[in-house]
Amino acid sequence: MTNSVNIQRRTLLKAAGIGTAALAIFPSLLSAKMDSMRIGSKPSVEFNPDVEIRLTEEVKDVAIFQGPKTRVWKVTGQVLKGDKSVITNDEESYLAPTIRLHKGQKVRIYLKNKLPTATIIHWHGLHVPAVMDGNPMYAIANGETFVYEFEVLNRAGTYWYHAHTHGLTAKHVYSGLAGLFLVSDDQEQALKLPSGEFDLPVVIQDRDFDAQNQLSYSDHMMQKMHGFLGEQILVNGQPSYALEVSTRAYRMRLLNGSNSRIYKLAWDDGTPMKVIATDGGLLETAETLPYLMLAPAERRELWVDFSDKKVGTTMTLSSLEFSTGGMGMMGRGSSHAGSEMTVLKVHVSKKVASKDRLPKQLSQVKKLRVADAENPRSPRRITLTMRHMSALLNGRSYKMNDIQADEIIPVNTLQVIEFDNGFHRSGGGGMGMMGGMGMPHPMHMHGEQFQVIKRESRKTYNSVTDGLLDKGWQDTVLVMPGEKVTILKPFNDYTGIFMYHCHNLEHEDMGMMRDLLVK
Ligand code: C2O
Ligand code: CU
Ligand code: CU
């Protein structure tokens, strides 16, 4: 970290035209110049925001359970300019406020860090300039403010934001630094999908609490290899989450905000999952699945219609038992990756007359074509490996300022990229696995949303496959052990550094993350 900061500093000094001799005589020049030049240090005059908000990160105690309050890292939001409904704070929850913006809006966000540690926030799934993306190199110390400015270019969808601190993302997100970032647009609004109280955010996370109701998180090596698995499921920051609903249709926005737990979501009464949106917004038409796999960072939106249910009915959304074939089966405590857990309950408590109809056509998804890619026949391969207590991408661990030749991408191109989780290696020598056992990796790329074009597998996952949805726009894709997933990803508009990494946050912090330089 010191190294990269120094490099950054040197570059900035050069840009500022300050010679080292001058610095020796007037050392105060350094801090003054540095401060005015640090990226995100102040609002720019040329940027004219429609909306201005302040997010303050601080230590707070929230009442999650009865008894002692839980100490968390809480983000509180405040609208400085624009419609107050842009921010919804939830005092009862450790979750960061929900931000709601419309496509085309320009937003300025002041992030104020009052935590006893350096942090930075990343806008997951949003297509923003590299310097506004919350790269770990832009972390701000206690007392500092980072000023983000960007235009919302994304289509309507359920995006989110979270801490992205160097080596500490898992711990920071676990402590509370994550929230929803919902984008609307004109086409989506014209559909008149269930809105207001009928548009339900469902942020699913797992945590462990001690007898004093305090969050516990250990970073033992074994836990890092598996990823953290908590025994307690929380939805929107609350345990035993229950919803009262009327006999009508709802839009449910699911986000897996967990560090590493993968969910296999299904209704207990056999009601199929009607998926209307993925990470990057609405599908063209709804997809019906028996159950839904939701890996860390993934979002899926459901159309749930309770109109044929009787008042008094209770439905349970559970995560069903599944197997990833390998070490995912081991874990600490009574639950393991893939064990059955209750996520939330729904009570149908009110009869209403409603004529909600799921629109046949939800949106237009422009299909990306391999023929338009810069590398139609030579995919950029990213191999995923875990061994010797390390998690690697193309055999490399994360390092700042370490861009390799194969990590440079020409701007305004479309790229074929494949994530190879032991698909190409012949057995024995690891299969991209640890001790011969593989792990699923939810692979995420910053910047624009991508499309999955192919999923190839050396193994069959009978308890998983029917819940994978490789359609529409995505920014995260679950790659099972022995699989290769090929995507088409555009790199338009912005040059600079954009990251790609495993969104199992323990893996990410262990180094399963790299930078791409778009230029
Ligand atoms: Cu959800 Cu690099 O982030
Ligand atoms: Cu991201
Ligand atoms: Cu991983």
Coordinates of C-alpha atoms and ligand atoms in Angstrom, one line a residue:
M1 CA 0.0 0.0 0.0
T2 CA 2.8 2.4 1.0
N3 CA 4.4 1.7 -2.3
S4 CA 1.4 2.6 -4.4
V5 CA 0.6 5.7 -2.5
N6 CA 4.2 6.8 -3.1
I7 CA 3.9 6.2 -6.8
Q8 CA 0.7 8.1 -6.9
R9 CA 2.2 10.9 -4.9
R10 CA 5.2 11.1 -7.2
T11 CA 3.0 11.2 -10.3
L12 CA 0.9 13.9 -8.8
L13 CA 3.9 15.9 -7.8
K14 CA 5.2 15.7 -11.3
A15 CA 1.9 16.8 -12.6
A16 CA 1.9 19.7 -10.2
G17 CA 5.3 20.7 -11.3
I18 CA 6.8 20.7 -7.9
G19 CA 10.5 19.8 -7.9
T20 CA 12.0 17.8 -5.1
A21 CA 14.4 20.7 -4.4
A22 CA 11.5 23.1 -3.7
L23 CA 10.0 20.5 -1.4
A24 CA 13.1 20.2 0.7
I25 CA 12.9 23.9 1.3
F26 CA 9.2 24.2 1.7
P27 CA 7.9 20.9 3.0
S28 CA 4.5 22.4 3.7
L29 CA 4.0 22.8 -0.1
L30 CA 3.6 19.1 -0.2
S31 CA 0.6 18.7 2.0
A32 CA -1.1 21.8 0.6
K33 CA -0.6 20.7 -3.0
M34 CA -1.4 17.1 -2.3
D35 CA -4.6 18.0 -0.6
S36 CA -5.9 20.1 -3.4
M37 CA -4.9 17.5 -6.0
R38 CA -6.0 14.3 -4.4
I39 CA -8.7 12.7 -6.5
G40 CA -12.1 13.3 -5.0
S41 CA -10.8 15.9 -2.6
K42 CA -13.2 18.6 -3.7
P43 CA -16.2 19.3 -5.9
S44 CA -15.4 20.4 -9.4
V45 CA -16.8 23.7 -10.8
E46 CA -17.7 22.2 -14.2
F47 CA -19.9 19.5 -12.7
N48 CA -23.5 20.6 -12.2
P49 CA -25.3 18.0 -10.1
D50 CA -29.1 17.4 -10.2
V51 CA -28.7 15.7 -6.8
E52 CA -26.3 16.2 -4.0
I53 CA -26.0 13.8 -1.1
R54 CA -23.8 13.3 1.9
L55 CA -23.0 9.9 3.3
T56 CA -21.5 9.7 6.7
E57 CA -19.8 6.6 7.9
E58 CA -19.6 6.2 11.7
V59 CA -19.6 3.8 14.6
K60 CA -23.2 3.3 15.8
D61 CA -25.2 1.0 18.1
V62 CA -28.3 -0.4 16.5
A63 CA -31.1 -2.6 18.0
I64 CA -30.9 -5.8 15.9
F65 CA -32.0 -8.0 18.8
Q66 CA -33.7 -7.5 22.1
G67 CA -31.2 -6.8 24.8
P68 CA -27.8 -5.2 24.1
K69 CA -27.5 -3.1 21.0
T70 CA -25.1 -4.2 18.3
R71 CA -22.1 -2.0 17.5
V72 CA -21.9 -1.5 13.7
W73 CA -20.4 0.7 11.1
K74 CA -23.3 2.6 9.9
V75 CA -23.7 4.9 6.9
T76 CA -26.3 7.7 7.2
G77 CA -27.4 9.6 4.2
Q78 CA -28.6 13.2 3.8
V79 CA -29.9 14.9 0.7
L80 CA -28.2 18.3 0.2
K81 CA -29.8 19.1 -3.1
G82 CA -32.8 17.5 -4.9
D83 CA -35.7 15.4 -4.0
K84 CA -35.6 14.1 -0.4
S85 CA -36.8 10.7 -1.5
V86 CA -33.4 10.0 -3.1
I87 CA -32.3 8.7 0.3
T88 CA -34.0 6.3 2.6
N89 CA -32.3 5.7 6.0
D90 CA -33.3 2.8 8.1
E91 CA -32.4 3.6 11.7
E92 CA -33.2 0.0 12.8
S93 CA -30.7 -1.6 10.5
Y94 CA -27.0 -1.6 10.1
L95 CA -27.5 -1.4 6.3
A96 CA -26.4 1.8 4.5
P97 CA -29.3 3.9 3.2
T98 CA -31.0 3.1 0.0
I99 CA -30.2 5.5 -2.8
R100 CA -32.8 6.0 -5.6
L101 CA -31.8 7.8 -8.8
H102 CA -33.1 8.1 -12.3
K103 CA -31.0 7.4 -15.4
G104 CA -29.5 10.6 -16.7
Q105 CA -29.3 12.3 -13.3
K106 CA -26.0 13.8 -12.3
V107 CA -25.1 13.1 -8.7
R108 CA -22.5 14.5 -6.4
I109 CA -21.9 12.3 -3.3
Y110 CA -19.8 13.5 -0.3
L111 CA -18.5 10.5 1.5
K112 CA -17.4 11.5 5.0
N113 CA -15.4 8.9 6.9
K114 CA -15.8 9.1 10.7
L115 CA -14.6 5.5 11.3
P116 CA -11.4 4.6 13.1
T117 CA -10.0 3.3 9.8
A118 CA -9.5 4.2 6.2
T119 CA -12.3 3.2 3.8
I120 CA -13.7 3.8 0.4
I121 CA -17.1 3.1 -1.2
H122 CA -17.6 1.4 -4.6
W123 CA -20.8 1.7 -6.7
H124 CA -21.3 -2.0 -7.7
G125 CA -22.7 -2.4 -11.1
L126 CA -22.6 1.2 -12.1
H127 CA -20.8 2.5 -15.2
V128 CA -18.8 5.4 -13.8
P129 CA -15.4 7.0 -14.5
A130 CA -12.5 5.0 -13.1
V131 CA -11.6 7.7 -10.6
M132 CA -15.2 7.7 -9.2
D133 CA -15.4 3.9 -9.0
G134 CA -14.1 3.6 -5.4
N135 CA -10.8 1.8 -6.2
P136 CA -9.0 0.8 -3.0
M137 CA -6.2 3.3 -3.9
Y138 CA -8.6 6.2 -3.2
A139 CA -9.3 5.2 0.4
I140 CA -9.8 8.1 2.7
A141 CA -8.7 8.3 6.4
N142 CA -10.7 9.2 9.4
G143 CA -12.0 12.8 9.1
E144 CA -11.5 12.9 5.3
T145 CA -14.2 13.3 2.7
F146 CA -14.2 11.8 -0.8
V147 CA -16.3 13.7 -3.4
Y148 CA -17.8 11.5 -6.1
E149 CA -19.4 13.0 -9.2
F150 CA -20.9 11.0 -11.9
E151 CA -23.9 10.8 -14.2
V152 CA -26.1 7.7 -13.9
L153 CA -25.7 6.0 -17.2
N154 CA -27.1 2.6 -16.2
R155 CA -30.5 1.4 -17.2
A156 CA -33.0 0.9 -14.5
G157 CA -32.0 -1.8 -12.1
T158 CA -31.0 -2.9 -8.6
Y159 CA -27.4 -1.9 -8.0
W160 CA -25.6 -1.5 -4.7
Y161 CA -22.7 0.1 -3.0
H162 CA -20.2 -1.2 -0.5
A163 CA -16.8 -0.7 1.1
H164 CA -13.9 -1.7 -1.1
T165 CA -10.9 -1.1 1.2
H166 CA -7.6 -2.8 0.4
G167 CA -7.5 -6.2 2.1
L168 CA -10.4 -5.2 4.3
T169 CA -13.5 -5.3 2.1
A170 CA -14.9 -8.4 3.9
K171 CA -14.5 -7.0 7.3
H172 CA -15.9 -3.6 6.3
V173 CA -19.0 -5.0 4.5
Y174 CA -19.6 -7.3 7.4
S175 CA -19.6 -4.4 9.8
G176 CA -22.3 -2.7 7.8
L177 CA -20.8 -0.8 4.9
A178 CA -23.2 -1.8 2.1
G179 CA -26.6 -0.5 0.8
L180 CA -28.8 -0.5 -2.2
F181 CA -28.5 1.8 -5.2
L182 CA -31.7 1.7 -7.2
V183 CA -31.9 3.2 -10.7
S184 CA -35.1 3.9 -12.5
D185 CA -35.6 5.0 -16.1
D186 CA -38.5 6.0 -18.4
Q187 CA -39.1 2.6 -20.1
E188 CA -39.2 0.9 -16.7
Q189 CA -41.6 3.4 -15.2
A190 CA -43.9 3.1 -18.2
L191 CA -44.4 -0.6 -17.3
K192 CA -46.1 0.4 -14.0
L193 CA -44.6 -2.4 -12.1
P194 CA -45.6 -2.7 -8.4
S195 CA -44.1 0.4 -6.7
G196 CA -43.9 2.1 -3.4
E197 CA -44.8 -0.3 -0.6
F198 CA -45.2 -3.1 -3.2
D199 CA -41.6 -2.8 -4.4
L200 CA -39.7 -4.7 -1.7
P201 CA -36.0 -4.7 -1.2
V202 CA -34.6 -8.0 0.1
V203 CA -31.0 -7.8 1.1
I204 CA -29.8 -11.2 2.3
Q205 CA -26.8 -11.5 4.6
D206 CA -25.4 -14.0 7.1
R207 CA -23.7 -13.0 10.3
D208 CA -22.5 -14.5 13.6
F209 CA -23.3 -12.8 16.9
D210 CA -21.9 -13.4 20.3
A211 CA -23.8 -13.6 23.6
Q212 CA -23.7 -9.8 23.9
N213 CA -25.3 -9.4 20.4
Q214 CA -22.0 -8.3 19.0
L215 CA -20.9 -9.2 15.5
S216 CA -18.2 -11.8 15.5
Y217 CA -15.9 -12.3 12.6
S218 CA -12.7 -14.3 12.7
D219 CA -10.2 -14.2 9.9
H220 CA -8.6 -17.6 10.4
M221 CA -6.9 -18.9 7.3
M222 CA -9.4 -21.8 7.0
Q223 CA -12.3 -19.4 7.1
K224 CA -10.7 -17.2 4.5
M225 CA -10.3 -20.2 2.2
H226 CA -14.0 -21.1 2.5
G227 CA -15.2 -17.6 2.9
F228 CA -17.2 -16.5 6.0
L229 CA -20.4 -18.4 6.7
G230 CA -22.7 -17.1 9.4
E231 CA -25.4 -19.0 11.3
Q232 CA -27.8 -16.1 11.4
I233 CA -29.6 -14.9 8.3
L234 CA -30.6 -11.3 8.2
V235 CA -32.9 -9.7 5.7
N236 CA -32.5 -5.9 5.3
G237 CA -30.5 -6.0 8.5
Q238 CA -33.1 -7.8 10.6
P239 CA -33.3 -11.4 11.9
S240 CA -36.5 -13.5 11.5
Y241 CA -37.7 -11.2 8.7
A242 CA -41.4 -11.4 8.1
L243 CA -43.5 -9.5 5.6
E244 CA -47.2 -8.7 5.7
V245 CA -48.6 -8.7 2.2
S246 CA -51.9 -8.2 0.5
T247 CA -53.4 -10.5 -2.2
R248 CA -51.7 -8.7 -5.1
A249 CA -48.4 -8.7 -7.0
Y250 CA -45.1 -7.5 -5.6
R251 CA -41.7 -6.7 -7.0
M252 CA -39.0 -8.2 -4.8
R253 CA -35.5 -7.0 -5.4
L254 CA -33.1 -9.6 -4.1
L255 CA -29.5 -8.8 -3.3
N256 CA -27.1 -11.3 -1.9
G257 CA -25.0 -9.0 0.3
S258 CA -23.3 -11.8 2.1
N259 CA -19.5 -12.2 2.2
S260 CA -19.4 -15.7 0.8
R261 CA -22.7 -17.6 1.3
I262 CA -24.5 -18.7 -1.9
Y263 CA -28.3 -19.1 -1.6
K264 CA -30.6 -21.5 -3.4
L265 CA -33.8 -19.7 -3.0
A266 CA -37.2 -21.3 -3.2
W267 CA -40.8 -21.0 -1.8
D268 CA -41.8 -23.7 0.5
D269 CA -45.2 -24.3 -1.1
G270 CA -43.6 -25.0 -4.5
T271 CA -44.4 -21.6 -6.1
P272 CA -41.9 -21.2 -8.9
M273 CA -39.5 -18.2 -9.0
K274 CA -40.6 -15.7 -11.6
V275 CA -37.5 -13.7 -12.3
I276 CA -38.0 -10.3 -14.1
A277 CA -34.5 -8.8 -13.7
T278 CA -30.9 -9.7 -13.2
D279 CA -27.9 -7.5 -12.0
G280 CA -28.2 -5.0 -14.8
G281 CA -32.0 -4.6 -14.9
L282 CA -35.1 -6.0 -16.5
L283 CA -35.0 -9.1 -18.7
E284 CA -36.8 -9.0 -22.0
T285 CA -39.4 -11.5 -20.6
A286 CA -39.8 -13.1 -17.3
E287 CA -38.1 -16.5 -16.6
T288 CA -39.6 -19.1 -14.5
L289 CA -37.3 -21.3 -12.4
P290 CA -38.0 -23.9 -9.8
Y291 CA -35.4 -22.3 -7.5
L292 CA -32.9 -19.5 -7.8
M293 CA -29.2 -19.6 -7.2
L294 CA -28.0 -16.2 -5.8
A295 CA -24.3 -15.8 -5.3
P296 CA -22.6 -13.0 -3.4
A297 CA -23.2 -9.6 -5.1
E298 CA -25.8 -11.0 -7.5
R299 CA -29.2 -9.3 -7.8
R300 CA -32.4 -10.9 -9.1
E301 CA -35.8 -9.3 -9.1
L302 CA -38.9 -11.4 -8.7
W303 CA -42.5 -10.9 -9.6
V304 CA -44.4 -12.5 -6.8
D305 CA -48.2 -12.6 -7.1
F306 CA -50.1 -13.5 -3.9
S307 CA -53.6 -12.8 -5.5
D308 CA -54.5 -16.5 -5.5
K309 CA -53.5 -17.0 -1.8
K310 CA -56.0 -17.1 1.1
V311 CA -55.7 -14.5 3.8
G312 CA -53.9 -16.2 6.7
T313 CA -51.5 -18.1 4.4
T314 CA -47.9 -18.2 5.4
M315 CA -45.1 -18.8 2.9
T316 CA -41.5 -19.3 3.6
L317 CA -38.6 -18.3 1.4
S318 CA -35.8 -20.7 2.1
S319 CA -32.3 -21.5 0.9
L320 CA -32.4 -25.2 0.1
E321 CA -29.7 -27.7 0.6
F322 CA -27.2 -28.0 -2.3
S323 CA -23.9 -29.4 -3.1
T324 CA -20.9 -27.8 -4.9
G325 CA -19.2 -31.1 -4.9
G326 CA -16.1 -30.2 -3.0
M327 CA -14.8 -28.3 0.0
G328 CA -17.9 -26.1 0.1
M329 CA -19.5 -28.9 2.1
M330 CA -17.2 -28.3 5.0
G331 CA -17.7 -25.3 7.2
R332 CA -17.7 -24.2 10.7
G333 CA -20.6 -24.3 13.1
S334 CA -23.7 -26.2 12.3
S335 CA -24.2 -24.8 8.8
H336 CA -22.0 -25.2 5.8
A337 CA -22.1 -23.8 2.3
G338 CA -25.2 -25.3 0.9
S339 CA -27.1 -26.1 4.1
E340 CA -30.8 -25.4 4.4
M341 CA -31.7 -22.1 6.0
T342 CA -34.8 -20.0 6.4
V343 CA -34.6 -16.6 4.7
L344 CA -37.9 -14.9 5.3
K345 CA -41.6 -15.5 5.9
V346 CA -44.5 -13.9 4.2
H347 CA -48.0 -13.6 5.9
V348 CA -50.8 -12.9 3.5
S349 CA -52.8 -10.6 5.7
K350 CA -55.1 -8.5 3.6
K351 CA -57.6 -9.1 0.8
V352 CA -57.5 -6.6 -1.9
A353 CA -59.0 -6.5 -5.4
S354 CA -56.1 -6.2 -7.8
K355 CA -55.6 -6.8 -11.5
D356 CA -51.8 -6.9 -11.6
R357 CA -50.5 -8.3 -14.8
L358 CA -47.0 -9.2 -15.4
P359 CA -46.0 -7.4 -18.7
K360 CA -45.2 -9.8 -21.5
Q361 CA -42.3 -7.7 -22.7
L362 CA -40.4 -6.2 -19.9
S363 CA -37.6 -4.5 -21.7
Q364 CA -35.3 -4.6 -24.7
V365 CA -31.9 -6.3 -24.1
K366 CA -29.6 -5.5 -26.9
K367 CA -27.9 -8.8 -27.6
L368 CA -24.1 -8.5 -27.8
R369 CA -22.5 -10.4 -30.7
V370 CA -19.2 -12.2 -30.6
A371 CA -18.6 -11.0 -34.2
D372 CA -18.4 -7.4 -32.8
A373 CA -15.7 -8.3 -30.3
E374 CA -12.1 -7.2 -30.8
N375 CA -11.0 -10.8 -30.0
P376 CA -13.8 -13.1 -31.4
R377 CA -11.5 -16.1 -31.7
S378 CA -9.1 -15.6 -28.8
P379 CA -10.9 -15.0 -25.6
R380 CA -9.0 -13.4 -22.7
R381 CA -8.8 -16.3 -20.3
I382 CA -8.9 -15.7 -16.6
T383 CA -8.1 -18.8 -14.6
L384 CA -9.3 -19.2 -11.1
T385 CA -7.1 -21.1 -8.7
M386 CA -6.9 -21.8 -5.0
R387 CA -3.9 -23.5 -3.6
H388 CA -1.2 -23.2 -1.0
M389 CA -3.5 -20.9 1.0
S390 CA -3.8 -18.4 -1.8
A391 CA -6.6 -17.4 -4.2
L392 CA -5.3 -16.4 -7.6
L393 CA -6.4 -15.0 -11.0
N394 CA -4.2 -16.1 -13.8
G395 CA -1.7 -17.2 -11.1
R396 CA -1.4 -13.8 -9.7
S397 CA -2.4 -12.2 -6.5
Y398 CA -3.7 -8.6 -6.2
K399 CA -1.2 -5.8 -6.1
M400 CA -1.7 -2.1 -6.7
N401 CA 0.2 -0.7 -9.8
D402 CA 0.9 -4.1 -11.2
I403 CA -0.8 -4.0 -14.6
Q404 CA 0.4 -6.8 -16.8
A405 CA 0.3 -6.8 -20.6
D406 CA -2.8 -9.1 -20.7
E407 CA -4.6 -6.7 -18.4
I408 CA -4.6 -3.8 -20.8
I409 CA -7.8 -3.3 -22.8
P410 CA -8.4 -0.8 -25.6
V411 CA -11.2 1.6 -24.7
N412 CA -14.5 1.4 -26.7
T413 CA -14.0 -2.3 -27.5
L414 CA -16.1 -5.4 -26.8
Q415 CA -14.1 -8.3 -25.3
V416 CA -14.7 -12.0 -25.1
I417 CA -13.5 -13.1 -21.7
E418 CA -13.6 -16.5 -20.1
F419 CA -13.5 -17.5 -16.5
D420 CA -11.9 -20.8 -16.2
N421 CA -12.5 -22.6 -12.8
G422 CA -10.5 -25.7 -13.6
F423 CA -12.2 -26.5 -16.9
H424 CA -9.1 -26.6 -19.1
R425 CA -6.7 -28.3 -16.7
S426 CA -6.7 -32.0 -16.7
G427 CA -7.6 -33.5 -13.3
G428 CA -5.0 -34.2 -10.6
G429 CA -2.9 -31.1 -10.8
G430 CA -5.5 -29.1 -9.0
M431 CA -8.5 -28.7 -11.3
G432 CA -8.4 -25.1 -10.0
M433 CA -9.1 -26.6 -6.7
M434 CA -7.6 -26.9 -3.3
G435 CA -6.5 -30.3 -2.4
G436 CA -8.5 -31.7 -5.3
M437 CA -11.7 -30.0 -4.2
G438 CA -13.0 -27.0 -6.0
M439 CA -14.9 -24.0 -4.9
P440 CA -17.5 -21.9 -6.7
H441 CA -16.3 -18.3 -7.4
P442 CA -18.8 -15.5 -8.1
M443 CA -16.7 -13.5 -10.6
H444 CA -17.4 -9.8 -10.8
M445 CA -16.1 -7.1 -13.2
H446 CA -16.3 -3.4 -12.5
G447 CA -17.6 -1.0 -15.2
E448 CA -20.2 -1.9 -17.7
Q449 CA -22.5 -4.8 -17.4
F450 CA -21.7 -7.9 -19.5
Q451 CA -23.6 -10.8 -21.0
V452 CA -22.9 -14.5 -20.5
I453 CA -22.7 -16.3 -23.8
K454 CA -21.6 -19.8 -22.8
R455 CA -21.3 -22.0 -19.7
E456 CA -19.3 -25.2 -20.1
S457 CA -18.9 -27.8 -17.4
R458 CA -16.8 -30.9 -16.7
K459 CA -19.2 -31.7 -13.9
T460 CA -22.9 -31.8 -13.3
Y461 CA -24.5 -30.0 -10.5
N462 CA -27.9 -31.5 -10.2
S463 CA -28.8 -29.5 -7.2
V464 CA -27.7 -26.1 -8.7
T465 CA -28.0 -26.0 -12.5
D466 CA -31.7 -25.3 -12.8
G467 CA -31.3 -22.2 -10.6
L468 CA -28.6 -20.5 -12.7
L469 CA -29.8 -17.7 -14.9
D470 CA -27.3 -16.6 -17.5
K471 CA -29.6 -14.1 -19.2
G472 CA -29.8 -10.3 -19.5
W473 CA -27.2 -8.0 -18.2
Q474 CA -24.9 -9.1 -15.4
D475 CA -21.9 -7.9 -13.5
T476 CA -21.3 -11.0 -11.5
V477 CA -21.4 -14.6 -12.6
L478 CA -21.1 -17.8 -10.5
V479 CA -18.5 -20.1 -11.9
M480 CA -18.8 -23.6 -10.4
P481 CA -15.7 -25.9 -9.9
G482 CA -14.8 -27.5 -13.2
E483 CA -16.7 -24.8 -15.2
K484 CA -15.8 -22.3 -17.8
V485 CA -18.1 -19.3 -18.3
T486 CA -17.6 -17.1 -21.3
I487 CA -18.9 -13.5 -21.3
L488 CA -19.0 -10.6 -23.7
K489 CA -18.1 -7.4 -22.0
P490 CA -18.1 -3.8 -23.4
F491 CA -15.4 -1.4 -22.2
N492 CA -16.9 1.9 -23.4
D493 CA -16.5 5.6 -22.6
Y494 CA -14.0 5.5 -19.7
T495 CA -10.3 4.9 -19.5
G496 CA -8.5 4.1 -16.3
I497 CA -8.4 1.3 -13.8
F498 CA -11.3 -1.1 -13.4
M499 CA -11.1 -4.1 -11.2
Y500 CA -12.2 -7.7 -11.6
H501 CA -12.4 -10.1 -8.7
C502 CA -14.1 -12.9 -7.0
H503 CA -17.0 -11.5 -4.9
N504 CA -16.5 -14.1 -2.2
L505 CA -15.1 -11.2 -0.1
E506 CA -12.7 -13.4 1.8
H507 CA -11.2 -14.6 -1.5
E508 CA -11.1 -11.0 -2.7
D509 CA -9.2 -9.9 0.3
M510 CA -6.8 -12.9 0.0
G511 CA -5.8 -11.5 -3.4
M512 CA -8.3 -13.0 -5.8
M513 CA -8.6 -9.6 -7.5
R514 CA -6.7 -7.7 -10.2
D515 CA -6.8 -4.4 -12.0
L516 CA -7.6 -3.9 -15.7
L517 CA -6.3 -0.8 -17.4
V518 CA -8.6 0.5 -20.0
K519 CA -6.8 2.9 -22.4
Ligands
C2O1 CU1 -19.0 -5.3 -5.4 CU2 -15.2 -4.7 -6.7 O1 -17.1 -5.0 -6.0
CU2 CU -18.2 -3.7 -8.4
CU3 CU -13.7 -17.1 -4.9

